[in-house]
């Protein structure tokens, strides 16, 4: 939110610097994120003086240039080469002297320098109005009033306003401060706390009156719940024109482009008082009647931006007797607004239900200054005041007469809220006792009325515009922010309790695993849990009926909760590849969400993504692409780090993989991993292979907690190794060999490992060769060759009988 300092000082008369004021606003909870200088004319016309053209002759070397001498009141006249067709002797003109900085229409700065133009010296520049920022014309130089004195600063002739603009990071709960008046109200309370007695100056509306009753427009509110208050008045014989300079400067300072005087006044009052207004062309209101109601679903309505929209049955509309004219509190219609031909207006000021405005704005993807305020809750009791304020400004600037009584539909007044304030609770929450008289003065400075006072507390009435102050704790917070967080003393002693936690807590296991993956070159990503419902169609294992659908989505692409971490990871990979980063290792901890009828299920997952080369390019190593076995090694390392060793392997049962396996412990699947299906890759426009691992983190934590780690002494006796080169069928897996070996010898066999695989022309068709090592060790004595040979013979026999293996 932008706040003009000059505008703010119209409400609170202070002589502080902008920096001092910004510091106080931040202390009050209106965090000033930056202070920017503003000039109504870029450069503030510095270095521009009034000059008189003494002579003007044709340039000897250029048909379109003139050589002039100009008196600027500094002694010797300046010779200036000018290309404007209208320059002539005797004129008073604006002259940019040497060293003056001018600005282009795009805001780029350039400096006037002494130079030669086609052989003739030029010591300045006679300016057109667009070069000074005074207009858009570049047809010729700007000719000034001939009565002006030579040497007069042009900045003294034109209204150049210097201002400072606060950029306030307003929190959503502070709807009361979404205006200059609201900010000034807080500023006044803060100044009073610093013993600076200032008054809050409010514009007077006592001059408002009905001039004549010649244009009556009735108002009918059919939905009182969605429009608790609706005010309107008609003004005739207005002249739509450009706004005066002061009004344009106010709006430009806060980043609003002026349009015409009527629209500018509604914007001015919006940012002055926080009350949105809307001006309708009264001659376009058919039936001379305003009806506030909802319309049937699917009704077509074209908004001011020229977009035809389909209305929802809950959209509150401002209609005339025939057609809709405006989405209440959000956006006006295409053919009902003020134009240069407008002569009579109907001015609207209302309080709309915040929820209905927010829903309508989100449904139609509209975010306006009006909806921003309405959906957070404006002051319901300022509606009529703001309308009168705008009406008086319109009469002052655009002329006209109030031609109908002010209509104020307000069947049930929104009352102030009663809250009981306990001094003991305040001390408990704040941590320090604040004197009771200071508490009362702070509350009164915030317009919170003190109805009764006791020894233990206060009976308060909180104004309706403070919709964020509804509990005692909220009032205590108000007292504290005005009193000043920095004024609360802190003890030198810090008391803290240490609660014992298990080493298997989720966050601890996440930290252990995350550090390990980061050490292996992985980067952690955080993805949005909201996604598009279309992703559920990419896998038969994901059902559309299991989507958790958002009631009020920001967009269709963010309308459901994700059922898998795969797709957000592929989006990240696509983004990186498109930015020439193709070697990628990512991991993410996150949840998936599933709907099963009336039941909702959340599951925690860890997802790994690997694509491209394993390592960065180096001069002394060859590039190796990431493969299935690399990912398996990473996964195995993660599980082993968590103490999970007794893993069984089973076929993959998920169609997101073109090939892969599942690792299980007992009946629980710990991780599915493999190569992502080509069909899914095509959807994300990824041509290179992507390896993906999906850990069921809930299962991993559960198994880690119940996994017993046994410790034993290191063996004193040496181990021995023997190898087999086995000729086996293609379909035989290493797992089968490992299983048979461990069943054959349970006590002395410590490890089985596959160290070479060979398939080639020298082997029979359908056969392969596995080179397998066996490690033996006795913990109580040294093994003899006879013992080992006996075991190896058993292994050979079992491999031959059960696998049809042959020794090579």
XYZ file of C-alpha atoms in Angstrom, residues 490-790:
301
model
C 13.338 -7.882 29.094
C 14.892 -9.734 32.008
C 18.544 -10.703 31.802
C 17.654 -14.249 32.805
C 16.219 -16.542 30.159
C 14.223 -19.508 31.430
C 13.795 -22.479 29.144
C 12.866 -26.104 29.527
C 14.398 -28.947 27.586
C 11.985 -31.634 26.538
C 13.438 -35.034 25.682
C 12.693 -36.169 22.152
C 13.222 -39.482 20.447
C 15.963 -39.748 17.867
C 13.274 -41.150 15.594
C 11.277 -37.907 15.490
C 10.252 -37.051 11.940
C 12.218 -33.789 11.766
C 15.395 -35.506 13.014
C 15.201 -38.281 10.425
C 14.474 -35.683 7.761
C 17.560 -33.694 8.755
C 19.754 -36.811 8.723
C 18.462 -37.895 5.326
C 18.506 -34.392 3.842
C 22.116 -33.818 4.906
C 23.145 -37.138 3.410
C 21.430 -36.411 0.084
C 22.871 -32.894 -0.028
C 26.342 -34.385 0.498
C 25.703 -36.576 -2.551
C 24.942 -33.569 -4.730
C 21.145 -33.399 -4.378
C 19.233 -30.129 -4.072
C 16.087 -29.862 -1.970
C 12.962 -28.433 -3.591
C 9.679 -27.228 -2.076
C 6.661 -27.512 -4.358
C 3.115 -26.245 -4.132
C 0.686 -28.797 -2.709
C -1.962 -27.356 -5.053
C -1.920 -28.674 -8.604
C -4.042 -29.307 -11.680
C -6.680 -32.086 -11.741
C -5.374 -33.142 -15.174
C -2.386 -34.921 -13.566
C -4.667 -37.607 -12.132
C -5.275 -38.800 -15.707
C -1.591 -39.613 -16.272
C -1.679 -42.780 -14.138
C -4.288 -45.458 -13.572
C -3.163 -45.607 -9.940
C -4.348 -42.020 -9.451
C -8.122 -41.617 -9.511
C -9.904 -38.357 -10.296
C -12.517 -39.184 -7.676
C -9.718 -39.201 -5.081
C -8.813 -35.555 -5.797
C -9.193 -33.217 -2.829
C -10.931 -30.285 -4.539
C -10.515 -26.703 -3.310
C -13.790 -24.867 -2.646
C -12.392 -21.501 -3.770
C -9.377 -22.150 -6.033
C -7.097 -19.388 -7.255
C -7.182 -20.942 -10.728
C -8.073 -24.204 -12.467
C -4.386 -25.176 -12.505
C -4.306 -24.911 -8.687
C -7.721 -26.370 -7.907
C -6.842 -29.735 -6.281
C -4.378 -31.102 -3.732
C -1.665 -33.290 -5.218
C -1.913 -37.087 -5.114
C 1.756 -37.567 -6.003
C 5.044 -35.666 -5.686
C 6.120 -36.880 -9.134
C 4.490 -34.211 -11.234
C 5.701 -31.171 -9.303
C 9.206 -32.628 -9.520
C 8.899 -33.085 -13.293
C 7.747 -29.458 -13.572
C 10.961 -28.406 -11.784
C 13.075 -30.634 -14.059
C 11.413 -29.195 -17.174
C 12.080 -25.669 -15.941
C 15.758 -26.440 -15.284
C 16.287 -28.227 -18.612
C 14.739 -25.271 -20.445
C 17.367 -23.113 -18.763
C 20.247 -25.297 -19.973
C 20.719 -27.229 -16.754
C 20.265 -30.863 -17.689
C 22.266 -32.682 -14.977
C 19.826 -32.652 -12.093
C 19.492 -34.314 -8.682
C 16.530 -33.205 -6.572
C 14.749 -34.356 -3.441
C 11.589 -33.221 -1.697
C 9.799 -34.029 1.543
C 6.090 -33.473 1.154
C 2.579 -34.779 1.593
C 0.046 -36.268 -0.757
C -3.687 -35.893 -0.282
C -6.508 -38.281 -1.135
C -10.273 -38.134 -0.746
C -12.200 -41.337 -0.035
C -15.810 -40.287 0.288
C -16.122 -38.362 3.551
C -12.621 -39.365 4.628
C -9.430 -37.469 3.782
C -5.988 -39.087 3.932
C -2.581 -37.419 4.097
C 0.619 -39.397 3.480
C 4.181 -38.183 3.968
C 6.639 -38.941 1.150
C 10.246 -38.415 0.183
C 10.767 -38.085 -3.575
C 14.124 -38.345 -5.378
C 14.688 -37.234 -8.984
C 17.822 -37.978 -10.991
C 18.462 -37.150 -14.656
C 21.472 -36.397 -16.845
C 25.040 -37.164 -15.825
C 25.996 -38.357 -12.362
C 28.760 -35.799 -11.851
C 29.730 -32.390 -13.164
C 32.050 -32.286 -16.157
C 35.735 -32.623 -15.171
C 38.951 -32.764 -17.166
C 40.190 -35.895 -15.396
C 37.035 -38.011 -15.413
C 34.730 -39.335 -18.080
C 31.081 -38.303 -18.077
C 28.808 -41.117 -16.905
C 25.033 -40.886 -17.242
C 22.907 -41.561 -14.181
C 21.347 -45.016 -14.276
C 19.077 -47.312 -12.347
C 21.909 -48.770 -10.270
C 23.187 -45.328 -9.281
C 19.755 -44.433 -7.898
C 19.528 -47.807 -6.182
C 22.837 -47.102 -4.455
C 21.564 -43.723 -3.223
C 18.362 -45.319 -1.922
C 20.223 -48.149 -0.224
C 22.551 -45.651 1.462
C 19.546 -43.699 2.805
C 17.894 -46.824 4.200
C 21.120 -48.116 5.734
C 21.746 -44.728 7.351
C 18.370 -45.128 9.052
C 19.260 -48.653 10.180
C 17.010 -50.445 7.671
C 19.001 -53.374 6.272
C 16.751 -56.402 5.954
C 15.106 -55.304 2.716
C 13.238 -57.564 0.304
C 12.780 -56.823 -3.370
C 9.499 -57.201 -5.242
C 8.264 -56.287 -8.742
C 6.984 -52.750 -9.277
C 3.229 -52.282 -9.109
C 2.983 -48.675 -10.292
C 2.409 -47.649 -13.911
C 4.321 -44.369 -13.577
C 7.475 -46.460 -14.085
C 8.461 -48.116 -17.339
C 10.752 -50.363 -15.279
C 11.566 -50.464 -11.601
C 11.334 -52.339 -8.316
C 9.852 -51.984 -4.841
C 11.838 -52.344 -1.626
C 9.862 -53.723 1.304
C 10.230 -54.652 4.942
C 7.648 -57.239 5.881
C 4.330 -56.222 4.378
C 5.187 -52.522 4.147
C 6.540 -50.912 0.970
C 9.329 -48.493 1.822
C 10.163 -47.188 -1.630
C 9.190 -47.616 -5.289
C 11.801 -46.505 -7.775
C 12.747 -46.791 -11.412
C 12.583 -45.100 -14.802
C 9.627 -42.750 -15.345
C 7.175 -43.793 -18.065
C 7.769 -42.218 -21.495
C 4.105 -41.189 -21.789
C 4.382 -39.085 -18.649
C 7.713 -37.628 -19.777
C 6.149 -36.578 -23.076
C 3.421 -34.691 -21.217
C 6.102 -32.571 -19.523
C 8.124 -32.177 -22.746
C 11.170 -33.949 -21.264
C 13.181 -36.013 -23.742
C 15.946 -37.325 -21.463
C 15.447 -40.209 -19.031
C 14.346 -39.367 -15.490
C 14.831 -41.737 -12.549
C 12.335 -41.340 -9.727
C 12.113 -42.794 -6.230
C 9.015 -42.502 -4.066
C 9.625 -43.223 -0.368
C 6.577 -43.829 1.813
C 8.065 -41.745 4.611
C 5.425 -42.766 7.141
C 6.442 -46.425 6.648
C 10.153 -45.533 6.782
C 9.712 -43.753 10.139
C 7.607 -46.588 11.520
C 10.142 -49.273 10.515
C 13.079 -47.181 11.768
C 11.419 -46.891 15.193
C 10.840 -50.635 15.487
C 14.099 -51.740 13.904
C 16.442 -53.181 16.537
C 20.146 -52.613 16.049
C 22.292 -55.400 17.508
C 25.910 -54.797 18.483
C 28.606 -57.486 18.736
C 32.347 -57.666 19.045
C 34.564 -57.552 16.004
C 35.734 -61.083 15.105
C 39.261 -62.032 16.181
C 39.798 -64.596 13.423
C 40.470 -63.897 9.725
C 37.966 -64.346 6.929
C 38.503 -66.175 3.656
C 37.038 -65.716 0.193
C 36.166 -68.125 -2.600
C 34.740 -67.386 -6.059
C 32.458 -69.198 -8.516
C 31.977 -68.421 -12.213
C 28.459 -69.744 -12.797
C 26.884 -70.331 -16.220
C 23.129 -69.805 -15.652
C 19.941 -69.025 -17.550
C 19.152 -65.398 -18.428
C 16.099 -65.427 -16.158
C 18.027 -66.345 -13.021
C 18.604 -63.378 -10.690
C 21.391 -62.709 -8.251
C 18.769 -62.654 -5.493
C 18.102 -66.380 -6.150
C 21.805 -67.169 -5.834
C 22.063 -65.146 -2.628
C 19.027 -66.871 -1.103
C 20.299 -70.415 -1.900
C 23.756 -69.599 -0.551
C 22.443 -68.285 2.783
C 20.162 -71.298 3.203
C 23.050 -73.678 2.463
C 25.395 -72.195 5.063
C 23.876 -70.032 7.769
C 26.700 -69.861 10.325
C 29.974 -69.328 8.470
C 28.823 -67.548 5.273
C 29.008 -63.814 5.970
C 28.596 -62.196 2.557
C 27.713 -62.984 -1.054
C 28.597 -60.524 -3.780
C 28.279 -60.314 -7.561
C 31.423 -58.796 -9.062
C 31.131 -59.577 -12.780
C 28.441 -60.306 -15.373
C 29.210 -61.564 -18.862
C 26.915 -62.139 -21.838
C 28.357 -62.684 -25.298
C 28.845 -64.793 -28.393
C 31.083 -67.321 -26.607
C 28.218 -68.402 -24.346
C 25.263 -70.590 -25.386
C 22.072 -68.768 -26.359
C 19.915 -67.812 -23.372
C 22.837 -68.085 -20.955
C 24.903 -65.612 -18.929
C 27.895 -65.828 -16.636
C 27.871 -64.547 -13.058
C 31.133 -64.168 -11.145
C 30.128 -64.523 -7.482
C 32.287 -64.140 -4.381
C 31.615 -65.841 -1.011
C 33.072 -64.594 2.267
C 33.447 -67.076 5.168
C 34.439 -66.442 8.757
C 34.326 -68.319 12.037
C 34.075 -66.138 15.130
C 35.642 -68.781 17.382
C 38.516 -70.307 15.358
C 40.494 -70.079 12.152
C 38.839 -71.763 9.188
C 40.663 -74.562 7.379
C 40.642 -75.213 3.633
C 38.890 -78.494 4.272
C 35.959 -76.749 5.970
C 35.630 -74.170 3.203
C 35.949 -76.744 0.420
C 33.154 -78.747 1.947
